[in-house]
Amino acid sequence: MSNLKQVLYEKIMSWRPRTEKLLKEYGDVVVDKVTIAQIIGGMRDLKSLVTDISYLDPMEGIRYRGYTLPELFEKLPRPKGAEMPYIEGIIYLLFTGDIPGQREVTDVADEINKRRILPRYVYEVIDAFPTYSHPMAIFSTAILTMSRESFFSKKYHGGISKLDYWDPTYEDALNLLAKLPEIGAYIYRKLYKGGQRILSNPNLDMGGNFAHMMGIDKPYDDVTRMNLIIHADHESGNVSAHTGHLVGSTLSDVYLVISAMINGLAGPLHGLANQEVLRWLQDLNERMDGKIPTLEELRQFVWDTLNSGQVIPGYGHAVLRKTDPRYLIQREFCLKHFPDDPLFIYTDMLFKVVPEILMEQGKAKNPWPNLDAQSGIIQWHYGITEYDFYTVLFGIGRAIGICANIVWDRALGYPLERPKSLTTEMLEKIAMGEHTD
Ligand SMILES: CC(C)(COP(=O)(O)OP(=O)(O)OC[C@H]1O[C@@H](n2cnc3c(N)ncnc32)[C@H](O)[C@@H]1OP(=O)(O)O)[C@@H](O)C(=O)NCCC(=O)NCCS
């Protein structure tokens, strides 16, 4: 058993009694009430999910396993000479809850390395797509195709105790996490670089290897580490994480789960917002004929977008009520590496004008930027100008958190998800105080 799996096993064993006790002794304790506005309004803020992988505080932002992102960027081990920590370290942390040392990170790197090779048919499936397909559709399908590899499915159909579900799920999760960078990089090279694949370098860490397979020089390895780490999880209620949990609750295998969550991530109100930001900035650039706008011209552009009934991409959030710390981490990186990049200058100017405009408009509950406002311009700076591709990068990162969640869901025996729905008439009766149920 690998070090990661052994530690995970011990953690699961010591955690199970806590969940069992809550269910057995406190199962009837009321946690929250639900209003009609929440039922119609997408269950905002309804406390109805449990996860220990991460927690999102509206004011503070995300904590992974109790640590803020700035804390993690400081504590996690990093490759020699690198600015950003190992992605392997965040895998260890999210699965076990412990900050890894160099030994643990090396162990995860070995595990990833052993499992990264793609079956031949995955390349064939990717090659079979028309080149004008959206990379997220290709990405989701490539993952889905590998469902036939699932170790969990084989074990399940062969007969396995519920208490052991987590084990083959863990194997599937690690197998898939190791393969996602290979799939993502191949899709990129196939769609935009004439199909010239660059083979993996097993001597590199995940971030270094991804940059290598993309064919992009340093510091793109650090960009990849930062990017995958900040996208890895955002508690359970966002669409990709919730989709992962929901689909996983039927005991679908990890490939089916991650393909499904990728489809949720591909919507413009969720992960696709990072490509929308770039599209919007390009519109601005065209309108300004390449010159830097004045703050007044920028205000007009923002108002024109709002007045045409569109949202400002990269701003607002369903939970956060302040500037996303993931935005700030990336902003710091931009300030350090390319403060004079025109797109960064636009982005920073927007940071000055958009919040006050959204406040003046008075609709958005959170007028501040989220991570998507900044992530695409970093990719653009390092040569990935094909912004359709950005959400694939988000998906590779997000899969880490969702895989950790699915393994723990199975370890703690969380059941099939099945909320109850009502009809509009029933809600009307409840509103009038007539409902008797
Ligand atoms: C993220 C988002 C989907 C959250 O949605 P939400 O929880 O419904 O947000 P709110 O409760 O603040 O929405 C209230 C109103 O403000 C509007 N609003 C929210 N963010 C806005 C934005 N960035 N620009 C313009 N209007 C916005 C909503 O469209 C809604 O309008 P409506 O009452 O006419 O339907 C939303 O802020 C948004 O669309 N942002 C832009 C896309 C984006 O950046 N997505 C990535 C999120 S990480």
CSV table of C-alpha atoms and ligand atoms in Angstrom, one decimal:
chain,number,residue,atom,x,y,z
A,1,MET,CA,0.0,0.0,0.0
A,2,SER,CA,1.4,3.4,-0.9
A,3,ASN,CA,2.0,5.9,1.9
A,4,LEU,CA,-0.9,8.1,0.7
A,5,LYS,CA,-3.3,5.2,0.7
A,6,GLN,CA,-2.1,3.9,4.1
A,7,VAL,CA,-2.5,7.3,5.7
A,8,LEU,CA,-5.9,7.7,4.1
A,9,TYR,CA,-7.0,4.3,5.4
A,10,GLU,CA,-6.1,5.3,9.0
A,11,LYS,CA,-7.9,8.6,8.7
A,12,ILE,CA,-11.0,6.9,7.4
A,13,MET,CA,-11.0,4.4,10.2
A,14,SER,CA,-10.7,7.2,12.9
A,15,TRP,CA,-13.3,9.4,11.2
A,16,ARG,CA,-16.1,6.9,10.7
A,17,PRO,CA,-17.2,6.9,14.3
A,18,ARG,CA,-17.8,10.6,14.2
A,19,THR,CA,-20.3,10.4,11.3
A,20,GLU,CA,-21.9,7.3,12.8
A,21,LYS,CA,-22.4,9.1,16.1
A,22,LEU,CA,-23.9,12.2,14.5
A,23,LEU,CA,-26.3,10.0,12.6
A,24,LYS,CA,-27.3,7.7,15.4
A,25,GLU,CA,-27.5,10.1,18.3
A,26,TYR,CA,-28.2,13.5,16.7
A,27,GLY,CA,-29.9,12.6,13.5
A,28,ASP,CA,-33.1,14.7,14.4
A,29,VAL,CA,-31.3,17.9,15.3
A,30,VAL,CA,-32.5,20.8,13.1
A,31,VAL,CA,-29.6,22.5,11.2
A,32,ASP,CA,-31.4,25.0,9.0
A,33,LYS,CA,-34.8,26.2,7.7
A,34,VAL,CA,-35.7,26.5,4.1
A,35,THR,CA,-37.6,29.4,2.6
A,36,ILE,CA,-39.6,29.7,-0.6
A,37,ALA,CA,-37.0,32.1,-2.0
A,38,GLN,CA,-34.3,29.4,-1.5
A,39,ILE,CA,-36.4,26.7,-3.1
A,40,ILE,CA,-37.1,28.8,-6.2
A,41,GLY,CA,-33.7,30.4,-6.1
A,42,GLY,CA,-31.3,27.5,-6.5
A,43,MET,CA,-31.0,26.5,-2.8
A,44,ARG,CA,-28.7,29.5,-2.1
A,45,ASP,CA,-27.1,29.2,1.4
A,46,LEU,CA,-29.2,26.2,2.3
A,47,LYS,CA,-27.0,24.1,4.7
A,48,SER,CA,-27.7,20.7,3.3
A,49,LEU,CA,-24.3,19.1,2.3
A,50,VAL,CA,-21.3,17.9,4.3
A,51,THR,CA,-17.7,17.8,3.3
A,52,ASP,CA,-14.4,18.0,5.2
A,53,ILE,CA,-12.2,18.6,2.2
A,54,SER,CA,-12.8,22.4,2.1
A,55,TYR,CA,-14.9,25.2,3.6
A,56,LEU,CA,-15.9,28.5,2.0
A,57,ASP,CA,-16.3,31.4,4.3
A,58,PRO,CA,-18.1,34.3,2.5
A,59,MET,CA,-15.7,36.9,3.8
A,60,GLU,CA,-12.4,35.0,4.1
A,61,GLY,CA,-12.6,32.8,1.0
A,62,ILE,CA,-11.7,29.1,0.7
A,63,ARG,CA,-9.9,27.0,3.3
A,64,TYR,CA,-8.6,23.6,2.2
A,65,ARG,CA,-8.6,21.2,5.2
A,66,GLY,CA,-8.6,24.2,7.5
A,67,TYR,CA,-5.8,26.1,5.8
A,68,THR,CA,-6.3,29.4,3.8
A,69,LEU,CA,-4.6,29.5,0.4
A,70,PRO,CA,-1.9,31.9,1.5
A,71,GLU,CA,-1.1,29.6,4.4
A,72,LEU,CA,-0.8,26.6,2.0
A,73,PHE,CA,1.3,28.5,-0.5
A,74,GLU,CA,3.7,29.0,2.3
A,75,LYS,CA,3.6,25.6,4.0
A,76,LEU,CA,3.5,23.1,1.1
A,77,PRO,CA,6.8,21.8,-0.3
A,78,ARG,CA,7.9,23.0,-3.7
A,79,PRO,CA,10.1,21.6,-6.4
A,80,LYS,CA,13.7,22.9,-6.3
A,81,GLY,CA,13.9,26.4,-7.6
A,82,ALA,CA,10.1,26.7,-8.1
A,83,GLU,CA,8.0,29.6,-6.9
A,84,MET,CA,4.8,27.5,-6.4
A,85,PRO,CA,4.2,24.3,-4.4
A,86,TYR,CA,3.8,20.8,-5.9
A,87,ILE,CA,0.4,19.8,-7.2
A,88,GLU,CA,1.2,16.4,-5.7
A,89,GLY,CA,1.2,18.2,-2.3
A,90,ILE,CA,-2.3,19.4,-2.7
A,91,ILE,CA,-3.5,16.0,-3.6
A,92,TYR,CA,-2.0,14.6,-0.4
A,93,LEU,CA,-3.5,17.4,1.7
A,94,LEU,CA,-7.0,17.1,0.2
A,95,PHE,CA,-7.1,13.3,0.5
A,96,THR,CA,-5.7,13.0,4.0
A,97,GLY,CA,-6.0,16.4,5.7
A,98,ASP,CA,-2.2,16.5,6.5
A,99,ILE,CA,0.4,18.8,5.2
A,100,PRO,CA,2.9,16.6,3.3
A,101,GLY,CA,6.6,16.6,3.6
A,102,GLN,CA,9.0,16.0,0.8
A,103,ARG,CA,8.8,12.2,1.3
A,104,GLU,CA,5.0,12.2,1.0
A,105,VAL,CA,5.1,14.4,-2.1
A,106,THR,CA,7.6,12.0,-3.7
A,107,ASP,CA,5.4,9.1,-2.9
A,108,VAL,CA,2.4,10.8,-4.6
A,109,ALA,CA,4.6,11.8,-7.6
A,110,ASP,CA,5.6,8.1,-8.0
A,111,GLU,CA,1.9,7.0,-7.8
A,112,ILE,CA,1.0,9.6,-10.5
A,113,ASN,CA,3.9,8.6,-12.7
A,114,LYS,CA,3.0,4.9,-12.6
A,115,ARG,CA,-0.6,5.6,-13.7
A,116,ARG,CA,-0.3,8.4,-16.2
A,117,ILE,CA,-0.2,6.5,-19.5
A,118,LEU,CA,-3.4,6.8,-21.6
A,119,PRO,CA,-5.0,3.9,-23.3
A,120,ARG,CA,-4.5,4.2,-27.1
A,121,TYR,CA,-8.3,4.5,-27.7
A,122,VAL,CA,-8.4,7.8,-25.7
A,123,TYR,CA,-6.2,9.4,-28.4
A,124,GLU,CA,-8.4,7.9,-31.1
A,125,VAL,CA,-11.5,9.3,-29.5
A,126,ILE,CA,-9.9,12.8,-29.2
A,127,ASP,CA,-8.7,12.5,-32.8
A,128,ALA,CA,-12.2,11.6,-34.0
A,129,PHE,CA,-13.7,14.9,-32.9
A,130,PRO,CA,-14.2,17.7,-35.5
A,131,THR,CA,-11.6,20.3,-34.8
A,132,TYR,CA,-14.2,23.0,-34.2
A,133,SER,CA,-15.5,21.1,-31.2
A,134,HIS,CA,-15.3,22.8,-27.8
A,135,PRO,CA,-12.4,21.5,-25.8
A,136,MET,CA,-14.7,20.9,-22.8
A,137,ALA,CA,-16.9,18.6,-24.9
A,138,ILE,CA,-13.8,16.6,-26.0
A,139,PHE,CA,-12.4,16.6,-22.5
A,140,SER,CA,-15.6,15.3,-21.0
A,141,THR,CA,-15.9,12.5,-23.6
A,142,ALA,CA,-12.3,11.4,-23.3
A,143,ILE,CA,-12.8,10.9,-19.6
A,144,LEU,CA,-16.1,9.2,-20.1
A,145,THR,CA,-14.6,6.8,-22.6
A,146,MET,CA,-12.3,5.5,-19.8
A,147,SER,CA,-15.2,4.3,-17.7
A,148,ARG,CA,-14.4,0.8,-19.0
A,149,GLU,CA,-11.2,0.9,-17.0
A,150,SER,CA,-13.0,1.4,-13.7
A,151,PHE,CA,-11.6,-0.8,-10.9
A,152,PHE,CA,-14.6,0.1,-8.7
A,153,SER,CA,-17.1,-1.2,-11.3
A,154,LYS,CA,-15.2,-4.5,-11.6
A,155,LYS,CA,-15.0,-4.9,-7.8
A,156,TYR,CA,-18.7,-3.8,-7.3
A,157,HIS,CA,-20.0,-6.3,-9.8
A,158,GLY,CA,-17.8,-9.0,-8.4
A,159,GLY,CA,-19.3,-8.3,-4.9
A,160,ILE,CA,-17.6,-6.1,-2.4
A,161,SER,CA,-18.5,-4.9,1.1
A,162,LYS,CA,-19.8,-1.3,1.4
A,163,LEU,CA,-17.1,-0.6,3.9
A,164,ASP,CA,-14.5,-1.2,1.2
A,165,TYR,CA,-16.0,0.9,-1.6
A,166,TRP,CA,-13.5,3.7,-0.9
A,167,ASP,CA,-10.6,1.5,-1.8
A,168,PRO,CA,-11.2,0.8,-5.5
A,169,THR,CA,-12.7,4.3,-5.8
A,170,TYR,CA,-9.3,5.6,-4.6
A,171,GLU,CA,-7.6,3.5,-7.2
A,172,ASP,CA,-9.8,5.0,-9.9
A,173,ALA,CA,-9.3,8.5,-8.6
A,174,LEU,CA,-5.5,8.3,-8.7
A,175,ASN,CA,-5.6,6.6,-12.1
A,176,LEU,CA,-7.7,9.4,-13.5
A,177,LEU,CA,-5.9,12.3,-11.8
A,178,ALA,CA,-2.7,11.0,-13.3
A,179,LYS,CA,-4.2,11.0,-16.7
A,180,LEU,CA,-6.0,14.3,-16.8
A,181,PRO,CA,-2.9,16.5,-17.6
A,182,GLU,CA,-2.0,14.1,-20.4
A,183,ILE,CA,-5.5,14.3,-21.9
A,184,GLY,CA,-5.7,18.1,-21.5
A,185,ALA,CA,-2.3,18.7,-23.1
A,186,TYR,CA,-3.1,16.4,-26.0
A,187,ILE,CA,-6.4,18.1,-26.6
A,188,TYR,CA,-4.5,21.4,-26.7
A,189,ARG,CA,-1.8,20.2,-29.1
A,190,LYS,CA,-4.4,18.5,-31.3
A,191,LEU,CA,-6.7,21.5,-31.6
A,192,TYR,CA,-4.2,24.3,-31.8
A,193,LYS,CA,-0.7,22.9,-32.6
A,194,GLY,CA,-1.4,20.7,-35.6
A,195,GLY,CA,-1.6,17.5,-33.5
A,196,GLN,CA,2.1,17.5,-32.6
A,197,ARG,CA,2.1,15.6,-29.3
A,198,ILE,CA,4.9,16.1,-26.8
A,199,LEU,CA,5.6,13.0,-24.8
A,200,SER,CA,5.6,13.1,-21.0
A,201,ASN,CA,8.8,13.5,-19.1
A,202,PRO,CA,8.5,11.1,-16.1
A,203,ASN,CA,11.3,13.0,-14.3
A,204,LEU,CA,9.2,16.1,-13.9
A,205,ASP,CA,6.6,16.9,-11.2
A,206,MET,CA,3.0,17.3,-12.4
A,207,GLY,CA,3.3,21.0,-12.9
A,208,GLY,CA,6.6,20.7,-14.8
A,209,ASN,CA,5.4,17.9,-16.9
A,210,PHE,CA,2.2,19.6,-17.9
A,211,ALA,CA,4.1,22.7,-19.0
A,212,HIS,CA,6.5,20.4,-20.9
A,213,MET,CA,3.6,18.6,-22.7
A,214,MET,CA,2.0,21.9,-23.6
A,215,GLY,CA,5.3,23.0,-25.1
A,216,ILE,CA,5.5,26.2,-22.9
A,217,ASP,CA,8.7,27.3,-21.2
A,218,LYS,CA,9.2,28.5,-17.6
A,219,PRO,CA,7.6,29.9,-15.6
A,220,TYR,CA,4.5,28.1,-17.1
A,221,ASP,CA,5.3,25.2,-14.8
A,222,ASP,CA,4.7,27.5,-11.8
A,223,VAL,CA,1.6,29.0,-13.5
A,224,THR,CA,0.3,25.4,-13.8
A,225,ARG,CA,1.0,24.7,-10.1
A,226,MET,CA,-0.7,27.8,-9.0
A,227,ASN,CA,-3.6,27.4,-11.3
A,228,LEU,CA,-4.4,23.8,-10.4
A,229,ILE,CA,-4.0,24.4,-6.7
A,230,ILE,CA,-6.3,27.4,-6.6
A,231,HIS,CA,-9.0,25.6,-8.6
A,232,ALA,CA,-8.8,22.3,-6.7
A,233,ASP,CA,-11.9,22.7,-4.5
A,234,HIS,CA,-14.5,25.2,-3.4
A,235,GLU,CA,-16.6,23.2,-0.9
A,236,SER,CA,-19.6,21.1,-2.0
A,237,GLY,CA,-22.4,23.3,-3.2
A,238,ASN,CA,-20.9,24.8,-6.4
A,239,VAL,CA,-22.2,23.1,-9.6
A,240,SER,CA,-19.1,21.0,-10.5
A,241,ALA,CA,-18.6,19.7,-6.9
A,242,HIS,CA,-22.3,19.2,-6.3
A,243,THR,CA,-22.6,17.4,-9.7
A,244,GLY,CA,-19.7,15.2,-8.7
A,245,HIS,CA,-21.3,14.3,-5.4
A,246,LEU,CA,-24.8,13.8,-6.8
A,247,VAL,CA,-23.6,11.5,-9.7
A,248,GLY,CA,-21.2,9.7,-7.4
A,249,SER,CA,-24.0,9.1,-4.9
A,250,THR,CA,-25.5,6.5,-7.3
A,251,LEU,CA,-22.2,4.6,-7.1
A,252,SER,CA,-21.3,5.6,-10.7
A,253,ASP,CA,-17.5,5.2,-11.2
A,254,VAL,CA,-15.1,8.1,-10.9
A,255,TYR,CA,-14.8,8.5,-14.7
A,256,LEU,CA,-18.6,8.9,-15.0
A,257,VAL,CA,-18.5,11.3,-12.1
A,258,ILE,CA,-15.7,13.5,-13.4
A,259,SER,CA,-17.1,13.6,-16.9
A,260,ALA,CA,-20.4,14.8,-15.5
A,261,MET,CA,-18.8,17.5,-13.3
A,262,ILE,CA,-16.9,18.7,-16.3
A,263,ASN,CA,-20.2,19.3,-18.1
A,264,GLY,CA,-21.4,21.4,-15.2
A,265,LEU,CA,-18.1,23.4,-15.2
A,266,ALA,CA,-18.6,24.1,-18.9
A,267,GLY,CA,-21.5,26.5,-18.3
A,268,PRO,CA,-20.8,30.3,-18.6
A,269,LEU,CA,-22.0,31.0,-15.1
A,270,HIS,CA,-19.4,28.6,-13.7
A,271,GLY,CA,-16.1,27.6,-15.1
A,272,LEU,CA,-16.6,29.0,-18.6
A,273,ALA,CA,-16.6,32.5,-17.1
A,274,ASN,CA,-12.8,32.5,-17.5
A,275,GLN,CA,-13.1,32.3,-21.3
A,276,GLU,CA,-15.9,34.8,-21.2
A,277,VAL,CA,-13.6,37.3,-19.5
A,278,LEU,CA,-11.1,37.0,-22.3
A,279,ARG,CA,-13.8,37.3,-25.0
A,280,TRP,CA,-15.1,40.4,-23.2
A,281,LEU,CA,-11.6,42.0,-22.9
A,282,GLN,CA,-11.0,41.4,-26.6
A,283,ASP,CA,-14.2,43.3,-27.3
A,284,LEU,CA,-12.9,46.1,-25.2
A,285,ASN,CA,-9.6,46.0,-26.9
A,286,GLU,CA,-11.2,46.1,-30.3
A,287,ARG,CA,-13.4,49.0,-29.3
A,288,MET,CA,-10.4,50.9,-28.0
A,289,ASP,CA,-8.4,50.0,-31.1
A,290,GLY,CA,-5.6,48.7,-28.9
A,291,LYS,CA,-5.1,51.8,-26.8
A,292,ILE,CA,-5.5,51.8,-23.1
A,293,PRO,CA,-8.9,53.3,-22.2
A,294,THR,CA,-9.4,56.1,-19.7
A,295,LEU,CA,-11.3,55.2,-16.5
A,296,GLU,CA,-14.3,57.0,-18.0
A,297,GLU,CA,-14.2,55.0,-21.2
A,298,LEU,CA,-14.0,51.8,-19.2
A,299,ARG,CA,-17.0,52.8,-17.0
A,300,GLN,CA,-19.0,53.3,-20.2
A,301,PHE,CA,-18.0,49.9,-21.5
A,302,VAL,CA,-19.0,48.2,-18.3
A,303,TRP,CA,-22.4,50.1,-18.3
A,304,ASP,CA,-23.0,49.2,-22.0
A,305,THR,CA,-22.4,45.5,-21.1
A,306,LEU,CA,-24.9,45.7,-18.2
A,307,ASN,CA,-27.4,47.8,-20.2
A,308,SER,CA,-27.4,45.1,-22.9
A,309,GLY,CA,-28.6,42.6,-20.3
A,310,GLN,CA,-25.3,40.8,-19.9
A,311,VAL,CA,-23.4,40.0,-16.7
A,312,ILE,CA,-19.8,41.3,-16.1
A,313,PRO,CA,-17.8,38.1,-16.4
A,314,GLY,CA,-15.4,37.4,-13.5
A,315,TYR,CA,-17.4,39.5,-11.1
A,316,GLY,CA,-19.9,38.3,-8.4
A,317,HIS,CA,-20.2,35.1,-6.6
A,318,ALA,CA,-23.0,32.9,-5.1
A,319,VAL,CA,-21.2,32.7,-1.7
A,320,LEU,CA,-18.3,35.0,-1.5
A,321,ARG,CA,-18.9,38.6,-0.4
A,322,LYS,CA,-15.5,40.1,-0.8
A,323,THR,CA,-12.6,39.9,-3.4
A,324,ASP,CA,-11.8,36.3,-4.0
A,325,PRO,CA,-8.4,35.4,-2.4
A,326,ARG,CA,-7.7,33.3,-5.5
A,327,TYR,CA,-8.0,36.5,-7.6
A,328,LEU,CA,-5.5,38.2,-5.3
A,329,ILE,CA,-3.0,35.4,-5.5
A,330,GLN,CA,-3.0,35.5,-9.3
A,331,ARG,CA,-2.9,39.3,-9.2
A,332,GLU,CA,0.3,39.2,-7.1
A,333,PHE,CA,1.8,36.8,-9.7
A,334,CYS,CA,0.9,39.2,-12.5
A,335,LEU,CA,2.3,42.1,-10.7
A,336,LYS,CA,5.6,40.2,-10.2
A,337,HIS,CA,5.9,38.7,-13.6
A,338,PHE,CA,4.2,41.1,-16.1
A,339,PRO,CA,2.9,44.3,-14.6
A,340,ASP,CA,3.1,46.0,-18.1
A,341,ASP,CA,1.0,43.5,-20.0
A,342,PRO,CA,-1.9,45.5,-21.6
A,343,LEU,CA,-4.5,42.8,-20.6
A,344,PHE,CA,-3.3,42.9,-17.0
A,345,ILE,CA,-3.5,46.7,-17.1
A,346,TYR,CA,-7.2,46.4,-18.4
A,347,THR,CA,-7.9,43.9,-15.7
A,348,ASP,CA,-6.5,46.0,-12.9
A,349,MET,CA,-8.4,49.1,-14.2
A,350,LEU,CA,-11.6,47.0,-14.2
A,351,PHE,CA,-10.9,46.1,-10.5
A,352,LYS,CA,-11.1,49.8,-9.9
A,353,VAL,CA,-14.3,50.6,-11.7
A,354,VAL,CA,-16.5,47.4,-11.8
A,355,PRO,CA,-17.3,47.0,-8.1
A,356,GLU,CA,-18.5,50.6,-7.7
A,357,ILE,CA,-20.7,50.2,-10.9
A,358,LEU,CA,-22.2,46.9,-9.7
A,359,MET,CA,-22.9,48.5,-6.3
A,360,GLU,CA,-24.5,51.5,-8.0
A,361,GLN,CA,-26.6,49.1,-10.2
A,362,GLY,CA,-27.6,47.4,-6.9
A,363,LYS,CA,-28.3,43.9,-8.2
A,364,ALA,CA,-25.3,41.7,-7.6
A,365,LYS,CA,-24.9,40.7,-4.0
A,366,ASN,CA,-21.1,40.5,-4.4
A,367,PRO,CA,-19.6,43.3,-6.6
A,368,TRP,CA,-16.1,42.0,-6.2
A,369,PRO,CA,-14.0,39.9,-8.7
A,370,ASN,CA,-13.7,36.1,-8.5
A,371,LEU,CA,-10.8,34.0,-9.7
A,372,ASP,CA,-12.0,33.9,-13.3
A,373,ALA,CA,-11.4,37.7,-13.7
A,374,GLN,CA,-7.7,37.0,-13.6
A,375,SER,CA,-6.9,33.4,-14.6
A,376,GLY,CA,-7.3,33.8,-18.4
A,377,ILE,CA,-5.0,36.7,-18.8
A,378,ILE,CA,-2.2,34.7,-17.2
A,379,GLN,CA,-2.7,32.0,-19.8
A,380,TRP,CA,-2.9,34.5,-22.5
A,381,HIS,CA,0.4,36.1,-21.4
A,382,TYR,CA,2.2,32.8,-21.7
A,383,GLY,CA,0.9,32.2,-25.2
A,384,ILE,CA,-2.4,30.3,-24.7
A,385,THR,CA,-4.5,32.7,-26.6
A,386,GLU,CA,-7.1,30.0,-27.5
A,387,TYR,CA,-9.4,30.9,-24.6
A,388,ASP,CA,-11.8,28.1,-25.3
A,389,PHE,CA,-9.2,25.9,-23.6
A,390,TYR,CA,-9.1,27.7,-20.3
A,391,THR,CA,-11.9,25.8,-18.6
A,392,VAL,CA,-10.1,22.5,-19.3
A,393,LEU,CA,-7.3,23.8,-17.1
A,394,PHE,CA,-9.9,24.6,-14.4
A,395,GLY,CA,-11.3,21.1,-14.8
A,396,ILE,CA,-8.0,19.4,-14.3
A,397,GLY,CA,-7.6,21.3,-11.0
A,398,ARG,CA,-11.2,20.8,-9.8
A,399,ALA,CA,-11.0,17.1,-10.4
A,400,ILE,CA,-8.5,16.8,-7.4
A,401,GLY,CA,-11.1,18.1,-4.9
A,402,ILE,CA,-14.0,16.1,-6.4
A,403,CYS,CA,-12.0,12.9,-6.4
A,404,ALA,CA,-11.0,13.4,-2.7
A,405,ASN,CA,-14.7,14.1,-2.0
A,406,ILE,CA,-15.9,11.0,-3.8
A,407,VAL,CA,-13.4,8.7,-2.0
A,408,TRP,CA,-14.5,10.2,1.4
A,409,ASP,CA,-18.2,10.0,0.4
A,410,ARG,CA,-17.8,6.3,-0.1
A,411,ALA,CA,-15.6,5.9,3.0
A,412,LEU,CA,-18.3,7.5,5.2
A,413,GLY,CA,-21.2,5.8,3.5
A,414,TYR,CA,-23.0,8.8,2.3
A,415,PRO,CA,-26.2,7.6,0.6
A,416,LEU,CA,-28.0,8.3,-2.6
A,417,GLU,CA,-28.9,12.0,-2.8
A,418,ARG,CA,-32.6,12.5,-3.2
A,419,PRO,CA,-34.1,15.9,-2.1
A,420,LYS,CA,-37.9,16.3,-2.2
A,421,SER,CA,-39.6,18.6,-4.7
A,422,LEU,CA,-43.0,20.4,-4.5
A,423,THR,CA,-45.3,21.8,-7.1
A,424,THR,CA,-45.9,25.6,-7.6
A,425,GLU,CA,-49.4,25.1,-6.2
A,426,MET,CA,-48.1,23.5,-3.1
A,427,LEU,CA,-45.7,26.5,-2.6
A,428,GLU,CA,-48.7,28.9,-3.1
A,429,LYS,CA,-50.6,27.0,-0.4
A,430,ILE,CA,-47.6,27.1,1.9
A,431,ALA,CA,-47.3,30.9,1.2
A,432,MET,CA,-51.0,31.4,2.2
A,433,GLY,CA,-50.6,29.2,5.3
A,434,GLU,CA,-52.9,26.6,3.8
A,435,HIS,CA,-50.5,23.7,3.5
A,436,THR,CA,-51.4,21.0,5.9
A,437,ASP,CA,-48.6,18.4,5.3
B,1,LIG,C1,-21.4,34.0,-10.1
B,1,LIG,C2,-22.9,34.3,-10.3
B,1,LIG,C3,-23.5,33.3,-11.3
B,1,LIG,C4,-23.6,34.2,-9.0
B,1,LIG,O1,-25.0,34.2,-9.2
B,1,LIG,P1,-26.0,34.6,-8.0
B,1,LIG,O2,-25.7,33.9,-6.8
B,1,LIG,O3,-27.4,34.5,-8.6
B,1,LIG,O4,-25.6,36.2,-7.8
B,1,LIG,P2,-26.5,37.3,-7.1
B,1,LIG,O5,-27.4,36.7,-6.1
B,1,LIG,O6,-25.6,38.3,-6.7
B,1,LIG,O7,-27.5,37.8,-8.3
B,1,LIG,C5,-28.4,38.8,-8.1
B,1,LIG,C6,-28.6,39.6,-9.4
B,1,LIG,O8,-27.3,40.3,-9.7
B,1,LIG,C7,-26.9,40.0,-11.0
B,1,LIG,N1,-25.5,39.8,-11.0
B,1,LIG,C8,-24.7,39.0,-10.3
B,1,LIG,N2,-23.4,39.1,-10.7
B,1,LIG,C9,-23.4,39.9,-11.7
B,1,LIG,C10,-22.4,40.4,-12.6
B,1,LIG,N3,-21.1,39.9,-12.5
B,1,LIG,N4,-22.7,41.3,-13.5
B,1,LIG,C11,-24.0,41.7,-13.7
B,1,LIG,N5,-25.0,41.3,-12.9
B,1,LIG,C12,-24.7,40.4,-11.9
B,1,LIG,C13,-27.5,38.6,-11.2
B,1,LIG,O9,-27.6,38.3,-12.6
B,1,LIG,C14,-28.9,38.8,-10.6
B,1,LIG,O10,-29.7,39.5,-11.5
B,1,LIG,P3,-31.3,39.2,-11.6
B,1,LIG,O11,-31.8,39.5,-10.3
B,1,LIG,O12,-31.7,40.2,-12.7
B,1,LIG,O13,-31.4,37.8,-12.0
B,1,LIG,C15,-23.1,35.7,-10.8
B,1,LIG,O14,-22.5,36.6,-10.0
B,1,LIG,C16,-22.5,35.9,-12.3
B,1,LIG,O15,-23.3,35.7,-13.2
B,1,LIG,N6,-21.3,36.4,-12.4
B,1,LIG,C17,-20.6,36.5,-13.7
B,1,LIG,C18,-20.2,35.1,-14.2
B,1,LIG,C19,-19.0,34.6,-13.4
B,1,LIG,O16,-18.0,35.4,-13.1
B,1,LIG,N7,-19.0,33.4,-13.0
B,1,LIG,C20,-17.9,32.7,-12.2
B,1,LIG,C21,-18.3,32.5,-10.8
B,1,LIG,S1,-16.9,31.8,-9.9
